[in-house]
Amino acid sequence: MNLLVTGGAGFIGVNFVRFWRAAHPDDAITVLDALTYAGNRASLDGVTVDFIHGDIGDSVLVETLLAGRGIDTLVHFAAESHVDRSIHGPDAFIETNILGTHSLLKAARKVWLAGSGVAHRFHHVSTDEVYGSLGPDDPAFSETTPYAPNSPYSASKAASDHLVRAYHHTYGLSVTTSNCSNNYGPYQFPEKLIPLFLINALHGRPLPIYGDGMQIRDWLHVEDHCRGIAAVLAHGQVGETYNIGGGAELPNLTVIETLCAAVDGAFAADPALAGRFPEAPAARGAPTAGLKTTVTDRPGHDRRYAIDERRARDELGYAPQRSFAQGFAATLDWYLANESWWRSVLDGSYRDWVAANYATR
Ligand code: NAD
Ligand code: TYD
């Protein structure tokens, strides 16, 4: 294949590019990324790709890339992805997730349908959050669950999903969409629950639990997600959507307790950690759980997400390979071994961006 990966310097995009490169050493991969606060060029160090620093909203650039490089497969990750940011500053979400996706679709239509006419695929990466929030006994989200997004983030992703669908039905663009659950793993920006809490724990900072902490998410190791996307590209039906889950529905408090116990265990097993992270409670033998702090709940906080995985399993042969315990242990090891990565992404450029975009927060 000849791939264009948008958002390939962000968390899931980096993992996907690394996954694809390992499985397909001869494929051409072009990464298009605007390098917002969430994108990091260095996350792709050592991987053979053509990196283009640019915006998905720049349709001339995208058309040039698609036509000039003979791209046949576009995997679209680029987005504003954090719910809390969407609450405090929704405009960037409308701009990137809706207008940016539409701009990509227009370019794909122009080059692939009106131009070359080559076999192509536009794969759109979306979220289970478009389906809204479940009650404790509701059935899990299936591909036919009606959309009911509750945050500006999920509403912007829902809009992009509808546009992708419309470009298939109206113009015949060969699209697929996957809606996945909460990812975790290497290279995740430390604003999302797991990396934020890990890094706070290492610095002895509070672990801010929203509300009662009993919100439920289905945790998906990012490598399993990449395998799911590869399965959609290989076996998915054009025009269809597939839900990809991790088979690990857990309340936040359980995730946080797992994290605290794992950090305590890591410090007990490796005395060098106390020297590297002297502010961590675990460095002096105190429980990390002592950092847990209840804070005001997120406005409109969705209570429960869950994925009905039957379609992906039956039609794609997809099943997650990692349990949460295995995936989490590997993730903790990665963050402990890659301190320079998370220190570099938390540096000045991030602080400047937050100051410019969230001055009133
Ligand atoms: P991320 O925030 O870590 O990375 C987003 C990437 O997109 C960054 O590299 C950023 O620089 C780039 N980007 C942003 N705006 C751009 C623009 N206008 N042009 C080009 N590049 C731009 O996000 P992620 O967690 O890797 O998520 C990837 C995709 O998966 C998103 O579409 C997100 O909605 C979806 N998703 C994520 C999760 C999750 O748990 N992280 C769950 C479900 C769905
Ligand atoms: P997050 O990682 O932001 O993903 P999403 O909102 O897309 O599910 O949050 C995961 C869960 O953790 C969610 O229920 C909100 C909660 N949470 C906290 O309790 N405290 C925090 O500081 C963060 C970032 C999230």
Short mmCIF file of C-alpha atoms and ligand atoms in Angstrom, two decimals:
data_model
loop_
_atom_site.label_atom_id
_atom_site.label_comp_id
_atom_site.label_asym_id
_atom_site.label_seq_id
_atom_site.Cartn_x
_atom_site.Cartn_y
_atom_site.Cartn_z
CA MET A 1 0.00 0.00 0.00
CA ASN A 2 0.91 3.64 -0.35
CA LEU A 3 -0.39 5.32 2.80
CA LEU A 4 -1.10 8.84 3.94
CA VAL A 5 -1.49 8.90 7.73
CA THR A 6 -2.94 12.12 9.13
CA GLY A 7 -2.13 12.88 12.77
CA GLY A 8 0.71 10.39 12.55
CA ALA A 9 2.75 12.27 15.16
CA GLY A 10 0.03 11.93 17.82
CA PHE A 11 -0.55 9.09 20.24
CA ILE A 12 -2.47 6.54 18.17
CA GLY A 13 -1.02 7.71 14.85
CA VAL A 14 2.56 7.11 16.03
CA ASN A 15 1.65 3.66 17.29
CA PHE A 16 -0.13 2.89 14.01
CA VAL A 17 2.81 4.04 11.87
CA ARG A 18 5.22 1.96 13.96
CA PHE A 19 2.88 -1.04 13.80
CA TRP A 20 2.40 -0.73 10.04
CA ARG A 21 6.09 -0.20 9.32
CA ALA A 22 7.01 -3.34 11.29
CA ALA A 23 4.41 -5.41 9.43
CA HIS A 24 4.96 -3.88 5.96
CA PRO A 25 8.58 -2.83 5.56
CA ASP A 26 8.16 -2.07 1.84
CA ASP A 27 5.03 0.11 1.97
CA ALA A 28 5.37 3.86 1.43
CA ILE A 29 4.13 5.89 4.40
CA THR A 30 3.62 9.64 4.33
CA VAL A 31 2.68 11.30 7.63
CA LEU A 32 0.81 14.61 7.56
CA ASP A 33 0.70 16.33 10.93
CA ALA A 34 0.29 19.93 12.05
CA LEU A 35 2.33 19.28 15.23
CA THR A 36 -0.14 20.85 17.64
CA TYR A 37 0.64 20.51 21.35
CA ALA A 38 -0.34 16.81 21.00
CA GLY A 39 1.96 16.01 18.08
CA ASN A 40 5.63 15.22 18.47
CA ARG A 41 7.94 14.62 15.52
CA ALA A 42 10.47 12.86 17.74
CA SER A 43 7.96 10.10 18.51
CA LEU A 44 8.66 8.85 14.96
CA ASP A 45 12.45 8.87 15.35
CA GLY A 46 13.97 5.77 13.84
CA VAL A 47 10.90 4.99 11.70
CA THR A 48 11.18 5.27 7.91
CA VAL A 49 8.43 7.70 6.85
CA ASP A 50 8.10 10.87 4.81
CA PHE A 51 7.03 13.48 7.32
CA ILE A 52 5.07 16.50 6.09
CA HIS A 53 4.45 19.28 8.57
CA GLY A 54 1.06 20.61 7.49
CA ASP A 55 -2.63 21.00 8.16
CA ILE A 56 -5.38 18.65 7.01
CA GLY A 57 -7.35 21.82 6.23
CA ASP A 58 -4.83 22.78 3.53
CA SER A 59 -6.62 21.14 0.62
CA VAL A 60 -4.02 22.16 -1.96
CA LEU A 61 -1.32 20.44 0.09
CA VAL A 62 -3.47 17.32 0.57
CA GLU A 63 -4.36 17.13 -3.15
CA THR A 64 -0.68 17.48 -4.04
CA LEU A 65 0.25 14.68 -1.65
CA LEU A 66 -2.51 12.34 -2.82
CA ALA A 67 -1.90 12.88 -6.53
CA GLY A 68 1.84 13.49 -6.54
CA ARG A 69 2.69 10.48 -4.41
CA GLY A 70 0.13 8.08 -5.82
CA ILE A 71 -1.42 7.53 -2.39
CA ASP A 72 -4.06 4.78 -2.38
CA THR A 73 -4.92 4.58 1.34
CA LEU A 74 -5.60 7.45 3.73
CA VAL A 75 -5.85 6.67 7.45
CA HIS A 76 -7.26 9.69 9.22
CA PHE A 77 -6.28 10.16 12.88
CA ALA A 78 -5.69 13.93 12.97
CA ALA A 79 -8.02 15.56 15.46
CA GLU A 80 -8.40 17.54 18.61
CA SER A 81 -8.96 14.63 20.97
CA HIS A 82 -9.37 15.70 24.59
CA VAL A 83 -12.87 16.10 26.06
CA ASP A 84 -11.80 18.55 28.79
CA ARG A 85 -10.20 20.87 26.24
CA SER A 86 -13.36 20.74 24.12
CA ILE A 87 -15.36 21.95 27.10
CA HIS A 88 -13.09 24.94 27.64
CA GLY A 89 -12.38 25.74 23.98
CA PRO A 90 -14.70 24.05 21.46
CA ASP A 91 -13.70 26.12 18.40
CA ALA A 92 -10.53 24.17 17.62
CA PHE A 93 -12.61 20.97 17.64
CA ILE A 94 -15.04 22.33 15.09
CA GLU A 95 -12.18 23.60 12.96
CA THR A 96 -10.06 20.45 12.93
CA ASN A 97 -12.51 17.62 13.44
CA ILE A 98 -15.35 18.85 11.24
CA LEU A 99 -13.90 21.35 8.76
CA GLY A 100 -10.54 19.59 8.60
CA THR A 101 -12.14 16.22 7.89
CA HIS A 102 -14.38 17.80 5.28
CA SER A 103 -11.39 19.37 3.61
CA LEU A 104 -9.67 15.96 3.44
CA LEU A 105 -12.81 14.39 1.98
CA LYS A 106 -13.04 17.06 -0.70
CA ALA A 107 -9.39 16.53 -1.64
CA ALA A 108 -9.85 12.74 -1.74
CA ARG A 109 -12.93 13.08 -3.91
CA LYS A 110 -11.16 15.42 -6.30
CA VAL A 111 -8.04 13.30 -6.68
CA TRP A 112 -9.45 9.79 -6.42
CA LEU A 113 -12.86 10.14 -8.06
CA ALA A 114 -12.61 13.04 -10.49
CA GLY A 115 -8.91 12.49 -11.18
CA SER A 116 -7.02 9.21 -11.17
CA GLY A 117 -9.98 6.90 -10.60
CA VAL A 118 -7.65 4.46 -8.79
CA ALA A 119 -8.78 1.92 -6.21
CA HIS A 120 -8.57 3.77 -2.91
CA ARG A 121 -9.62 3.72 0.73
CA PHE A 122 -10.38 6.57 3.12
CA HIS A 123 -10.34 5.14 6.64
CA HIS A 124 -11.71 7.42 9.32
CA VAL A 125 -10.75 6.84 12.96
CA SER A 126 -13.50 7.79 15.37
CA THR A 127 -14.70 7.18 18.89
CA ASP A 128 -17.36 5.29 20.83
CA GLU A 129 -18.22 8.63 22.48
CA VAL A 130 -20.44 9.51 19.50
CA TYR A 131 -23.03 7.09 20.91
CA GLY A 132 -23.43 9.03 24.16
CA SER A 133 -23.64 7.56 27.64
CA LEU A 134 -24.99 4.19 28.82
CA GLY A 135 -26.92 3.32 31.97
CA PRO A 136 -25.58 0.45 34.10
CA ASP A 137 -27.81 -2.17 32.44
CA ASP A 138 -27.97 -0.82 28.89
CA PRO A 139 -26.62 -3.03 26.11
CA ALA A 140 -23.17 -2.07 24.83
CA PHE A 141 -22.78 0.22 21.79
CA SER A 142 -23.22 -1.56 18.48
CA GLU A 143 -22.70 -0.09 15.02
CA THR A 144 -26.45 0.63 14.83
CA THR A 145 -26.74 2.44 18.17
CA PRO A 146 -28.17 5.92 17.44
CA TYR A 147 -25.70 8.77 17.76
CA ALA A 148 -26.17 10.94 20.88
CA PRO A 149 -22.90 12.84 21.48
CA ASN A 150 -22.72 14.85 24.70
CA SER A 151 -19.49 16.86 24.60
CA PRO A 152 -18.21 19.31 21.99
CA TYR A 153 -15.49 16.71 21.28
CA SER A 154 -17.89 13.84 20.64
CA ALA A 155 -20.30 16.11 18.72
CA SER A 156 -17.46 17.18 16.42
CA LYS A 157 -16.41 13.56 15.88
CA ALA A 158 -20.04 12.58 15.20
CA ALA A 159 -20.27 15.33 12.58
CA SER A 160 -17.10 14.06 10.92
CA ASP A 161 -18.46 10.49 10.89
CA HIS A 162 -21.61 11.71 9.14
CA LEU A 163 -19.59 13.58 6.53
CA VAL A 164 -17.48 10.48 5.81
CA ARG A 165 -20.65 8.44 5.43
CA ALA A 166 -22.19 11.07 3.15
CA TYR A 167 -19.16 11.17 0.86
CA HIS A 168 -19.58 7.44 0.35
CA HIS A 169 -23.32 7.49 -0.25
CA THR A 170 -23.37 10.64 -2.37
CA TYR A 171 -20.12 10.52 -4.31
CA GLY A 172 -19.03 6.90 -4.07
CA LEU A 173 -15.82 7.53 -2.10
CA SER A 174 -14.51 4.21 -0.73
CA VAL A 175 -14.66 4.84 3.01
CA THR A 176 -14.59 2.83 6.20
CA THR A 177 -14.95 4.12 9.77
CA SER A 178 -13.93 2.59 13.07
CA ASN A 179 -15.30 3.75 16.43
CA CYS A 180 -13.04 2.66 19.25
CA SER A 181 -13.02 2.85 23.02
CA ASN A 182 -10.47 4.51 25.35
CA ASN A 183 -6.93 3.80 24.18
CA TYR A 184 -3.89 3.63 26.42
CA GLY A 185 -0.24 2.72 25.83
CA PRO A 186 3.10 4.28 24.78
CA TYR A 187 3.34 7.87 23.48
CA GLN A 188 0.02 9.04 24.96
CA PHE A 189 0.07 12.73 25.79
CA PRO A 190 -0.06 13.21 29.58
CA GLU A 191 -3.44 14.92 29.66
CA LYS A 192 -5.47 11.70 29.44
CA LEU A 193 -6.25 9.73 32.59
CA ILE A 194 -3.55 7.04 32.60
CA PRO A 195 -0.40 8.99 31.62
CA LEU A 196 -1.52 12.06 33.62
CA PHE A 197 -1.99 10.02 36.78
CA LEU A 198 1.25 8.09 36.26
CA ILE A 199 3.31 11.24 35.90
CA ASN A 200 1.52 12.97 38.76
CA ALA A 201 2.22 9.91 40.94
CA LEU A 202 5.93 10.09 40.10
CA HIS A 203 5.99 13.76 41.16
CA GLY A 204 3.86 13.39 44.29
CA ARG A 205 1.11 15.54 42.75
CA PRO A 206 -2.61 14.97 43.45
CA LEU A 207 -4.52 12.46 41.33
CA PRO A 208 -7.69 14.45 40.47
CA ILE A 209 -10.66 12.06 40.37
CA TYR A 210 -13.72 13.60 38.74
CA GLY A 211 -16.88 13.14 40.82
CA ASP A 212 -17.35 9.72 42.39
CA GLY A 213 -14.85 8.02 40.04
CA MET A 214 -17.41 5.36 39.10
CA GLN A 215 -17.57 6.30 35.41
CA ILE A 216 -16.92 3.26 33.25
CA ARG A 217 -14.73 3.09 30.17
CA ASP A 218 -13.69 0.13 27.99
CA TRP A 219 -9.87 0.20 27.95
CA LEU A 220 -8.18 -0.71 24.67
CA HIS A 221 -4.43 -1.16 24.39
CA VAL A 222 -3.31 0.96 21.45
CA GLU A 223 -1.57 -1.98 19.76
CA ASP A 224 -4.87 -3.89 19.74
CA HIS A 225 -6.50 -0.82 18.22
CA CYS A 226 -3.86 -0.77 15.47
CA ARG A 227 -4.54 -4.42 14.77
CA GLY A 228 -8.24 -3.60 14.56
CA ILE A 229 -7.66 -0.82 12.02
CA ALA A 230 -5.44 -3.13 9.97
CA ALA A 231 -8.26 -5.70 10.03
CA VAL A 232 -10.75 -3.08 8.77
CA LEU A 233 -8.37 -2.10 5.96
CA ALA A 234 -7.95 -5.74 4.99
CA HIS A 235 -11.45 -7.12 5.47
CA GLY A 236 -13.84 -4.23 6.14
CA GLN A 237 -16.69 -3.55 3.74
CA VAL A 238 -16.61 -0.20 2.04
CA GLY A 239 -19.24 2.18 3.42
CA GLU A 240 -19.41 0.33 6.76
CA THR A 241 -18.42 1.12 10.31
CA TYR A 242 -16.81 -1.16 12.91
CA ASN A 243 -16.63 -0.80 16.68
CA ILE A 244 -13.26 -1.73 18.17
CA GLY A 245 -13.03 -2.38 21.91
CA GLY A 246 -10.58 -3.76 24.42
CA GLY A 247 -12.94 -6.08 26.30
CA ALA A 248 -11.98 -4.34 29.57
CA GLU A 249 -14.93 -2.38 30.98
CA LEU A 250 -13.69 -0.85 34.23
CA PRO A 251 -14.72 1.98 36.55
CA ASN A 252 -12.16 4.76 36.81
CA LEU A 253 -11.52 3.95 40.48
CA THR A 254 -10.42 0.42 39.53
CA VAL A 255 -8.04 1.79 36.90
CA ILE A 256 -6.65 4.28 39.43
CA GLU A 257 -6.24 1.63 42.14
CA THR A 258 -4.44 -0.62 39.64
CA LEU A 259 -2.16 2.27 38.73
CA CYS A 260 -1.37 3.17 42.35
CA ALA A 261 -0.59 -0.44 43.28
CA ALA A 262 1.58 -0.89 40.18
CA VAL A 263 3.60 2.25 40.95
CA ASP A 264 4.11 1.06 44.56
CA GLY A 265 5.21 -2.34 43.23
CA ALA A 266 7.62 -0.82 40.71
CA PHE A 267 9.34 1.28 43.41
CA ALA A 268 9.55 -1.71 45.75
CA ALA A 269 11.15 -3.80 42.99
CA ASP A 270 13.60 -1.16 41.74
CA PRO A 271 15.32 0.98 44.40
CA ALA A 272 16.78 3.24 41.66
CA LEU A 273 13.29 4.71 41.09
CA ALA A 274 13.37 6.44 44.49
CA GLY A 275 16.49 8.33 43.35
CA ARG A 276 14.94 9.28 40.01
CA PHE A 277 11.59 10.37 41.47
CA PRO A 278 12.23 11.48 45.05
CA GLU A 279 8.91 13.37 45.30
CA ALA A 280 6.86 10.20 44.73
CA PRO A 281 5.26 8.90 47.93
CA ALA A 282 6.45 5.43 46.85
CA ALA A 283 10.05 6.71 47.12
CA ARG A 284 9.63 6.82 50.91
CA GLY A 285 7.50 3.68 51.11
CA ALA A 286 4.18 5.58 51.37
CA PRO A 287 1.20 4.44 49.27
CA THR A 288 0.62 6.24 45.96
CA ALA A 289 -3.11 5.94 46.71
CA GLY A 290 -2.63 8.69 49.29
CA LEU A 291 -2.49 11.14 46.34
CA LYS A 292 -6.10 10.39 45.30
CA THR A 293 -8.15 13.60 45.44
CA THR A 294 -11.79 14.03 44.55
CA VAL A 295 -12.45 17.11 42.42
CA THR A 296 -15.54 18.67 40.84
CA ASP A 297 -16.99 16.45 38.15
CA ARG A 298 -16.48 17.18 34.45
CA PRO A 299 -19.59 19.01 33.11
CA GLY A 300 -21.82 16.58 31.17
CA HIS A 301 -19.52 13.68 32.13
CA ASP A 302 -20.59 10.50 30.33
CA ARG A 303 -21.21 7.73 32.82
CA ARG A 304 -20.49 4.58 30.89
CA TYR A 305 -19.15 3.47 27.51
CA ALA A 306 -19.10 -0.17 26.41
CA ILE A 307 -18.44 -1.82 23.05
CA ASP A 308 -20.39 -4.67 21.51
CA GLU A 309 -17.51 -6.33 19.69
CA ARG A 310 -19.50 -8.92 17.72
CA ARG A 311 -19.31 -7.33 14.29
CA ALA A 312 -15.54 -6.80 14.39
CA ARG A 313 -15.07 -10.32 15.71
CA ASP A 314 -17.38 -12.03 13.21
CA GLU A 315 -16.58 -10.02 10.07
CA LEU A 316 -12.95 -9.05 10.65
CA GLY A 317 -11.68 -11.80 12.94
CA TYR A 318 -10.66 -9.08 15.40
CA ALA A 319 -10.23 -9.74 19.12
CA PRO A 320 -8.05 -7.80 21.55
CA GLN A 321 -4.93 -9.71 22.52
CA ARG A 322 -3.98 -7.92 25.72
CA SER A 323 -5.81 -7.97 29.03
CA PHE A 324 -5.90 -4.66 30.90
CA ALA A 325 -3.46 -6.08 33.49
CA GLN A 326 -0.91 -6.98 30.79
CA GLY A 327 -1.41 -3.80 28.80
CA PHE A 328 -1.20 -1.58 31.84
CA ALA A 329 1.98 -3.24 33.16
CA ALA A 330 3.66 -2.75 29.75
CA THR A 331 2.51 0.88 29.68
CA LEU A 332 3.94 1.62 33.12
CA ASP A 333 7.25 0.04 32.06
CA TRP A 334 7.27 2.21 28.93
CA TYR A 335 6.69 5.48 30.82
CA LEU A 336 9.38 4.59 33.35
CA ALA A 337 11.84 3.75 30.57
CA ASN A 338 10.98 6.81 28.46
CA GLU A 339 11.17 9.70 30.90
CA SER A 340 12.92 11.90 28.33
CA TRP A 341 9.94 11.50 25.95
CA TRP A 342 7.32 12.69 28.42
CA ARG A 343 9.54 15.42 29.78
CA SER A 344 10.07 16.74 26.25
CA VAL A 345 6.35 16.80 25.38
CA LEU A 346 5.60 18.64 28.61
CA ASP A 347 8.07 21.40 27.78
CA GLY A 348 7.63 25.05 26.80
CA SER A 349 5.78 24.61 23.52
CA TYR A 350 2.95 22.89 25.36
CA ARG A 351 2.79 25.51 28.07
CA ASP A 352 2.79 28.29 25.46
CA TRP A 353 -0.03 26.63 23.55
CA VAL A 354 -2.12 26.19 26.69
CA ALA A 355 -1.53 29.84 27.63
CA ALA A 356 -2.61 31.01 24.17
CA ASN A 357 -5.66 28.79 23.86
CA TYR A 358 -6.93 28.42 27.38
CA ALA A 359 -6.11 31.78 28.91
CA THR A 360 -9.45 31.97 30.69
CA ARG A 361 -9.48 28.44 32.05
P1 NAD B 1 -3.78 13.03 19.81
O1 NAD B 1 -4.44 14.26 20.33
O2 NAD B 1 -2.74 12.34 20.64
O3 NAD B 1 -3.08 13.34 18.41
C1 NAD B 1 -3.71 14.09 17.40
C2 NAD B 1 -2.68 14.37 16.31
O4 NAD B 1 -3.34 15.10 15.27
C3 NAD B 1 -1.50 15.23 16.79
O5 NAD B 1 -0.29 14.71 16.29
C4 NAD B 1 -1.79 16.59 16.18
O6 NAD B 1 -0.61 17.34 15.92
C5 NAD B 1 -2.51 16.21 14.89
N1 NAD B 1 -3.36 17.27 14.39
C6 NAD B 1 -4.28 18.00 15.07
N2 NAD B 1 -4.86 18.90 14.28
C7 NAD B 1 -4.32 18.73 13.03
C8 NAD B 1 -4.53 19.33 11.78
N3 NAD B 1 -5.41 20.32 11.62
N4 NAD B 1 -3.81 18.89 10.71
C9 NAD B 1 -2.92 17.89 10.85
N5 NAD B 1 -2.67 17.28 12.03
C10 NAD B 1 -3.37 17.69 13.11
O7 NAD B 1 -4.98 12.06 19.44
P2 NAD B 1 -5.04 10.47 19.53
O8 NAD B 1 -5.38 10.08 20.92
O9 NAD B 1 -3.86 9.90 18.87
O10 NAD B 1 -6.34 10.21 18.65
C11 NAD B 1 -6.24 9.91 17.26
C12 NAD B 1 -7.64 9.73 16.70
O11 NAD B 1 -8.31 8.68 17.39
C13 NAD B 1 -8.53 10.98 16.86
O12 NAD B 1 -9.29 11.12 15.70
C14 NAD B 1 -9.42 10.64 18.05
O13 NAD B 1 -10.67 11.30 17.95
C15 NAD B 1 -9.56 9.14 17.90
N6 NAD B 1 -9.82 8.42 19.16
C16 NAD B 1 -8.92 8.50 20.19
C17 NAD B 1 -9.18 7.78 21.37
C18 NAD B 1 -8.21 7.79 22.53
O14 NAD B 1 -8.48 7.12 23.53
N7 NAD B 1 -7.10 8.49 22.46
C19 NAD B 1 -10.35 7.02 21.49
C20 NAD B 1 -11.24 7.00 20.41
C21 NAD B 1 -10.95 7.68 19.24
P1 TYD B 2 -9.95 10.73 29.53
O1 TYD B 2 -8.63 10.03 29.57
O2 TYD B 2 -9.96 12.22 29.45
O3 TYD B 2 -10.79 10.08 28.34
P2 TYD B 2 -12.37 10.27 27.96
O4 TYD B 2 -12.88 11.49 28.60
O5 TYD B 2 -12.28 10.39 26.48
O6 TYD B 2 -13.05 9.02 28.41
O7 TYD B 2 -10.76 10.33 30.83
C1 TYD B 2 -11.03 8.97 31.14
C2 TYD B 2 -11.91 8.97 32.37
O8 TYD B 2 -11.16 9.48 33.49
C3 TYD B 2 -13.11 9.87 32.24
O9 TYD B 2 -14.22 9.28 32.91
C4 TYD B 2 -12.71 11.15 32.96
C5 TYD B 2 -11.77 10.63 34.05
N1 TYD B 2 -10.70 11.57 34.45
C6 TYD B 2 -10.55 11.91 35.80
O10 TYD B 2 -11.29 11.44 36.68
N2 TYD B 2 -9.55 12.80 36.12
C7 TYD B 2 -8.74 13.35 35.18
O11 TYD B 2 -7.87 14.18 35.53
C8 TYD B 2 -8.90 12.97 33.81
C9 TYD B 2 -8.02 13.54 32.73
C10 TYD B 2 -9.90 12.07 33.48
#
